[in-house]
PDB file of C-alpha atoms and ligand atoms in Angstrom:
ATOM      1  CA  VAL A   1      -5.747   5.862 -49.592  1.00  0.00           C
ATOM      2  CA  GLY A   2      -9.090   6.818 -47.962  1.00  0.00           C
ATOM      3  CA  SER A   3     -10.990   4.204 -49.927  1.00  0.00           C
ATOM      4  CA  GLU A   4      -8.643   1.387 -49.033  1.00  0.00           C
ATOM      5  CA  MET A   5     -10.568  -1.153 -46.994  1.00  0.00           C
ATOM      6  CA  CYS A   6      -8.939  -2.076 -43.766  1.00  0.00           C
ATOM      7  CA  ILE A   7      -8.733  -5.869 -43.413  1.00  0.00           C
ATOM      8  CA  ARG A   8     -10.225  -5.384 -39.871  1.00  0.00           C
ATOM      9  CA  ASP A   9     -13.328  -3.917 -41.388  1.00  0.00           C
ATOM     10  CA  SER A  10     -13.763  -6.851 -43.673  1.00  0.00           C
ATOM     11  CA  LEU A  11     -13.599  -9.254 -40.770  1.00  0.00           C
ATOM     12  CA  TYR A  12     -16.923  -8.304 -39.360  1.00  0.00           C
ATOM     13  CA  ASP A  13     -19.853 -10.355 -40.752  1.00  0.00           C
ATOM     14  CA  ASP A  14     -22.986  -8.475 -40.226  1.00  0.00           C
ATOM     15  CA  GLN A  15     -25.089 -11.598 -40.834  1.00  0.00           C
ATOM     16  CA  ASN A  16     -23.774 -13.197 -37.561  1.00  0.00           C
ATOM     17  CA  ILE A  17     -26.473 -14.142 -35.120  1.00  0.00           C
ATOM     18  CA  PHE A  18     -25.724 -11.448 -32.599  1.00  0.00           C
ATOM     19  CA  ALA A  19     -25.798  -8.773 -35.262  1.00  0.00           C
ATOM     20  CA  LYS A  20     -29.358 -10.130 -36.010  1.00  0.00           C
ATOM     21  CA  ILE A  21     -30.296  -9.914 -32.328  1.00  0.00           C
ATOM     22  CA  LEU A  22     -29.046  -6.253 -32.256  1.00  0.00           C
ATOM     23  CA  ARG A  23     -31.241  -5.521 -35.158  1.00  0.00           C
ATOM     24  CA  SER A  24     -34.130  -7.288 -33.493  1.00  0.00           C
ATOM     25  CA  GLU A  25     -34.311  -9.700 -36.408  1.00  0.00           C
ATOM     26  CA  ILE A  26     -34.348 -12.629 -33.828  1.00  0.00           C
ATOM     27  CA  PRO A  27     -35.577 -12.407 -30.288  1.00  0.00           C
ATOM     28  CA  ASN A  28     -33.416 -12.535 -27.142  1.00  0.00           C
ATOM     29  CA  GLU A  29     -34.037 -12.689 -23.457  1.00  0.00           C
ATOM     30  CA  THR A  30     -32.639  -9.303 -22.419  1.00  0.00           C
ATOM     31  CA  VAL A  31     -31.054  -8.841 -18.991  1.00  0.00           C
ATOM     32  CA  LEU A  32     -30.218  -5.188 -19.657  1.00  0.00           C
ATOM     33  CA  GLU A  33     -29.563  -2.701 -22.425  1.00  0.00           C
ATOM     34  CA  THR A  34     -27.505   0.485 -22.502  1.00  0.00           C
ATOM     35  CA  GLU A  35     -26.496   2.903 -25.264  1.00  0.00           C
ATOM     36  CA  PHE A  36     -23.365   0.861 -25.897  1.00  0.00           C
ATOM     37  CA  ALA A  37     -24.208  -2.746 -25.059  1.00  0.00           C
ATOM     38  CA  LEU A  38     -26.861  -5.453 -24.842  1.00  0.00           C
ATOM     39  CA  ALA A  39     -26.859  -8.328 -22.170  1.00  0.00           C
ATOM     40  CA  PHE A  40     -29.034 -11.325 -22.676  1.00  0.00           C
ATOM     41  CA  ASN A  41     -29.318 -14.966 -21.537  1.00  0.00           C
ATOM     42  CA  ASP A  42     -27.410 -17.499 -23.273  1.00  0.00           C
ATOM     43  CA  ILE A  43     -29.712 -19.899 -25.325  1.00  0.00           C
ATOM     44  CA  ALA A  44     -27.799 -22.891 -24.088  1.00  0.00           C
ATOM     45  CA  PRO A  45     -26.746 -22.104 -20.544  1.00  0.00           C
ATOM     46  CA  GLN A  46     -23.685 -23.841 -19.109  1.00  0.00           C
ATOM     47  CA  ALA A  47     -24.416 -22.662 -15.545  1.00  0.00           C
ATOM     48  CA  PRO A  48     -27.497 -21.427 -13.670  1.00  0.00           C
ATOM     49  CA  VAL A  49     -26.379 -17.868 -14.507  1.00  0.00           C
ATOM     50  CA  HIS A  50     -25.123 -17.537 -18.245  1.00  0.00           C
ATOM     51  CA  VAL A  51     -25.461 -14.087 -19.603  1.00  0.00           C
ATOM     52  CA  LEU A  52     -23.783 -12.740 -22.720  1.00  0.00           C
ATOM     53  CA  VAL A  53     -22.786  -9.077 -22.976  1.00  0.00           C
ATOM     54  CA  ILE A  54     -22.203  -7.687 -26.421  1.00  0.00           C
ATOM     55  CA  PRO A  55     -21.225  -4.327 -27.660  1.00  0.00           C
ATOM     56  CA  LYS A  56     -23.553  -2.604 -30.042  1.00  0.00           C
ATOM     57  CA  GLY A  57     -20.715  -1.774 -32.480  1.00  0.00           C
ATOM     58  CA  PRO A  58     -19.324  -4.169 -35.024  1.00  0.00           C
ATOM     59  CA  TYR A  59     -16.489  -5.750 -33.171  1.00  0.00           C
ATOM     60  CA  VAL A  60     -15.372  -9.346 -33.631  1.00  0.00           C
ATOM     61  CA  CYS A  61     -13.402  -9.853 -30.487  1.00  0.00           C
ATOM     62  CA  TYR A  62     -12.254  -8.137 -27.317  1.00  0.00           C
ATOM     63  CA  ASP A  63      -8.872  -6.833 -28.811  1.00  0.00           C
ATOM     64  CA  HIS A  64     -10.832  -5.592 -31.842  1.00  0.00           C
ATOM     65  CA  LEU A  65     -13.000  -3.328 -29.519  1.00  0.00           C
ATOM     66  CA  LEU A  66      -9.921  -2.348 -27.484  1.00  0.00           C
ATOM     67  CA  SER A  67      -7.759  -1.484 -30.511  1.00  0.00           C
ATOM     68  CA  GLU A  68     -10.528   0.203 -32.810  1.00  0.00           C
ATOM     69  CA  GLY A  69     -13.293   1.332 -30.444  1.00  0.00           C
ATOM     70  CA  SER A  70     -13.719   4.731 -29.008  1.00  0.00           C
ATOM     71  CA  SER A  71     -13.065   5.378 -25.333  1.00  0.00           C
ATOM     72  CA  GLU A  72     -16.890   5.845 -25.037  1.00  0.00           C
ATOM     73  CA  GLU A  73     -17.522   2.408 -26.526  1.00  0.00           C
ATOM     74  CA  ILE A  74     -14.852   0.726 -24.445  1.00  0.00           C
ATOM     75  CA  LEU A  75     -16.005   2.312 -21.233  1.00  0.00           C
ATOM     76  CA  GLY A  76     -19.621   1.779 -22.183  1.00  0.00           C
ATOM     77  CA  PHE A  77     -19.100  -1.910 -22.824  1.00  0.00           C
ATOM     78  CA  ASN A  78     -17.214  -2.544 -19.540  1.00  0.00           C
ATOM     79  CA  ASN A  79     -19.823  -0.498 -17.703  1.00  0.00           C
ATOM     80  CA  ALA A  80     -22.564  -2.739 -18.993  1.00  0.00           C
ATOM     81  CA  ILE A  81     -20.685  -5.784 -17.596  1.00  0.00           C
ATOM     82  CA  LEU A  82     -20.512  -4.090 -14.259  1.00  0.00           C
ATOM     83  CA  GLN A  83     -24.211  -3.342 -14.475  1.00  0.00           C
ATOM     84  CA  VAL A  84     -24.939  -7.051 -15.124  1.00  0.00           C
ATOM     85  CA  ILE A  85     -22.785  -8.121 -12.194  1.00  0.00           C
ATOM     86  CA  GLN A  86     -24.517  -5.573  -9.984  1.00  0.00           C
ATOM     87  CA  LYS A  87     -27.998  -6.402 -11.131  1.00  0.00           C
ATOM     88  CA  LEU A  88     -27.571 -10.179 -10.704  1.00  0.00           C
ATOM     89  CA  GLU A  89     -25.825  -9.662  -7.346  1.00  0.00           C
ATOM     90  CA  LEU A  90     -22.693 -11.603  -8.286  1.00  0.00           C
ATOM     91  CA  SER A  91     -19.884  -9.533  -6.784  1.00  0.00           C
ATOM     92  CA  PRO A  92     -17.665 -10.994  -4.146  1.00  0.00           C
ATOM     93  CA  MET A  93     -17.067  -7.295  -3.340  1.00  0.00           C
ATOM     94  CA  ASP A  94     -20.548  -7.242  -1.985  1.00  0.00           C
ATOM     95  CA  GLY A  95     -20.464 -10.541  -0.200  1.00  0.00           C
ATOM     96  CA  ASN A  96     -21.856 -12.541  -3.137  1.00  0.00           C
ATOM     97  CA  SER A  97     -20.466 -15.921  -4.492  1.00  0.00           C
ATOM     98  CA  GLY A  98     -18.768 -14.616  -7.574  1.00  0.00           C
ATOM     99  CA  TYR A  99     -18.676 -15.325 -11.224  1.00  0.00           C
ATOM    100  CA  ARG A 100     -16.515 -16.097 -14.201  1.00  0.00           C
ATOM    101  CA  ILE A 101     -16.063 -14.005 -17.368  1.00  0.00           C
ATOM    102  CA  ILE A 102     -14.842 -15.708 -20.507  1.00  0.00           C
ATOM    103  CA  SER A 103     -14.361 -14.205 -23.955  1.00  0.00           C
ATOM    104  CA  ASN A 104     -13.535 -16.662 -26.668  1.00  0.00           C
ATOM    105  CA  ALA A 105     -11.558 -15.388 -29.604  1.00  0.00           C
ATOM    106  CA  GLY A 106     -10.625 -16.927 -32.909  1.00  0.00           C
ATOM    107  CA  VAL A 107      -9.604 -20.553 -33.559  1.00  0.00           C
ATOM    108  CA  TYR A 108      -7.748 -21.330 -30.421  1.00  0.00           C
ATOM    109  CA  GLY A 109     -10.369 -19.571 -28.317  1.00  0.00           C
ATOM    110  CA  VAL A 110     -13.048 -21.692 -30.092  1.00  0.00           C
ATOM    111  CA  GLN A 111     -15.229 -18.786 -30.845  1.00  0.00           C
ATOM    112  CA  ASP A 112     -18.441 -19.668 -32.615  1.00  0.00           C
ATOM    113  CA  VAL A 113     -20.167 -16.316 -33.008  1.00  0.00           C
ATOM    114  CA  PRO A 114     -17.889 -13.677 -34.661  1.00  0.00           C
ATOM    115  CA  HIS A 115     -19.308 -10.776 -32.644  1.00  0.00           C
ATOM    116  CA  LEU A 116     -17.530  -9.839 -29.404  1.00  0.00           C
ATOM    117  CA  HIS A 117     -19.298 -11.325 -26.422  1.00  0.00           C
ATOM    118  CA  MET A 118     -18.325 -11.772 -22.721  1.00  0.00           C
ATOM    119  CA  HIS A 119     -19.820 -14.855 -21.109  1.00  0.00           C
ATOM    120  CA  ILE A 120     -20.750 -14.083 -17.390  1.00  0.00           C
ATOM    121  CA  LEU A 121     -21.193 -17.416 -15.646  1.00  0.00           C
ATOM    122  CA  SER A 122     -22.348 -18.065 -12.088  1.00  0.00           C
ATOM    123  CA  GLY A 123     -24.910 -19.737  -9.910  1.00  0.00           C
ATOM    124  CA  ARG A 124     -22.629 -22.692  -9.006  1.00  0.00           C
ATOM    125  CA  SER A 125     -18.947 -23.384  -8.551  1.00  0.00           C
ATOM    126  CA  LEU A 126     -17.523 -23.440 -12.032  1.00  0.00           C
ATOM    127  CA  GLY A 127     -14.495 -25.746 -11.642  1.00  0.00           C
ATOM    128  CA  ARG A 128     -11.015 -25.187 -12.871  1.00  0.00           C
ATOM    129  CA  MET A 129     -10.576 -22.607 -15.472  1.00  0.00           C
ATOM    130  CA  ILE A 130      -9.738 -24.800 -18.501  1.00  0.00           C
ATOM    131  CA  GLU A 131      -9.619 -28.471 -19.295  1.00  0.00           C
ATOM    132  CA  LYS A 132      -6.304 -30.266 -18.797  1.00  0.00           C
ATOM    133  CA  ASP A 133      -4.906 -31.809 -21.983  1.00  0.00           C
TER     134      ASP A 133
HETATM  135  P1  LIG B   1     -18.742 -18.643 -28.321  1.00  0.00           P
HETATM  136  O1  LIG B   1     -18.480 -20.140 -28.555  1.00  0.00           O
HETATM  137  O2  LIG B   1     -17.937 -18.057 -27.292  1.00  0.00           O
HETATM  138  O3  LIG B   1     -18.825 -17.886 -29.685  1.00  0.00           O
HETATM  139  O4  LIG B   1     -20.257 -18.559 -27.649  1.00  0.00           O
HETATM  140  C1  LIG B   1     -21.357 -18.440 -28.395  1.00  0.00           C
HETATM  141  C2  LIG B   1     -22.504 -18.505 -27.512  1.00  0.00           C
HETATM  142  O5  LIG B   1     -23.693 -18.054 -28.040  1.00  0.00           O
HETATM  143  C3  LIG B   1     -22.834 -19.966 -27.055  1.00  0.00           C
HETATM  144  O6  LIG B   1     -22.748 -20.111 -25.580  1.00  0.00           O
HETATM  145  C4  LIG B   1     -24.231 -20.158 -27.534  1.00  0.00           C
HETATM  146  O7  LIG B   1     -25.065 -20.944 -26.697  1.00  0.00           O
HETATM  147  C5  LIG B   1     -24.729 -18.644 -27.628  1.00  0.00           C
HETATM  148  N1  LIG B   1     -25.901 -18.486 -28.577  1.00  0.00           N
HETATM  149  C6  LIG B   1     -25.943 -18.828 -29.916  1.00  0.00           C
HETATM  150  N2  LIG B   1     -27.038 -18.430 -30.398  1.00  0.00           N
HETATM  151  C7  LIG B   1     -27.780 -17.667 -29.480  1.00  0.00           C
HETATM  152  C8  LIG B   1     -28.974 -17.038 -29.422  1.00  0.00           C
HETATM  153  N3  LIG B   1     -29.764 -16.882 -30.461  1.00  0.00           N
HETATM  154  N4  LIG B   1     -29.366 -16.419 -28.289  1.00  0.00           N
HETATM  155  C9  LIG B   1     -28.642 -16.551 -27.173  1.00  0.00           C
HETATM  156  N5  LIG B   1     -27.358 -17.117 -27.157  1.00  0.00           N
HETATM  157  C10 LIG B   1     -26.927 -17.701 -28.214  1.00  0.00           C
END
């Protein structure tokens, strides 16, 4: 039983581009790094602020981290998001103009890179949340 491969384990492709960034095989514009997460600028920004926050662990999407990650990893990932929001002075709680967080998952979410990432977007009004049909 112990040697049985969980289908969730086989979901993670360690050749994805963010895995390569975590291994320093390709460069990134780091915003901040913690024990549990890396935040860097999106290579094709869709707003004046477009930061991606990724966990260091091999998680495909947010529910993967939430279901399989340790409490430390889950807290560490969310804490890195908080640190980015604070560092870039985005929080409406501090009188700033706010931001949007998006995490695409799977086919309907139109996820391109199969390593969990939160998009943090700001710097202008971002319009309505999703396109109308
Ligand atoms: P998603 O469609 O949610 O999977 O988003 C993937 C994001 O990764 C896109 O916004 C891309 O512009 C971004 N991206 C792809 N390659 C890189 C890279 N090497 N460095 C930074 N961002 C990247």
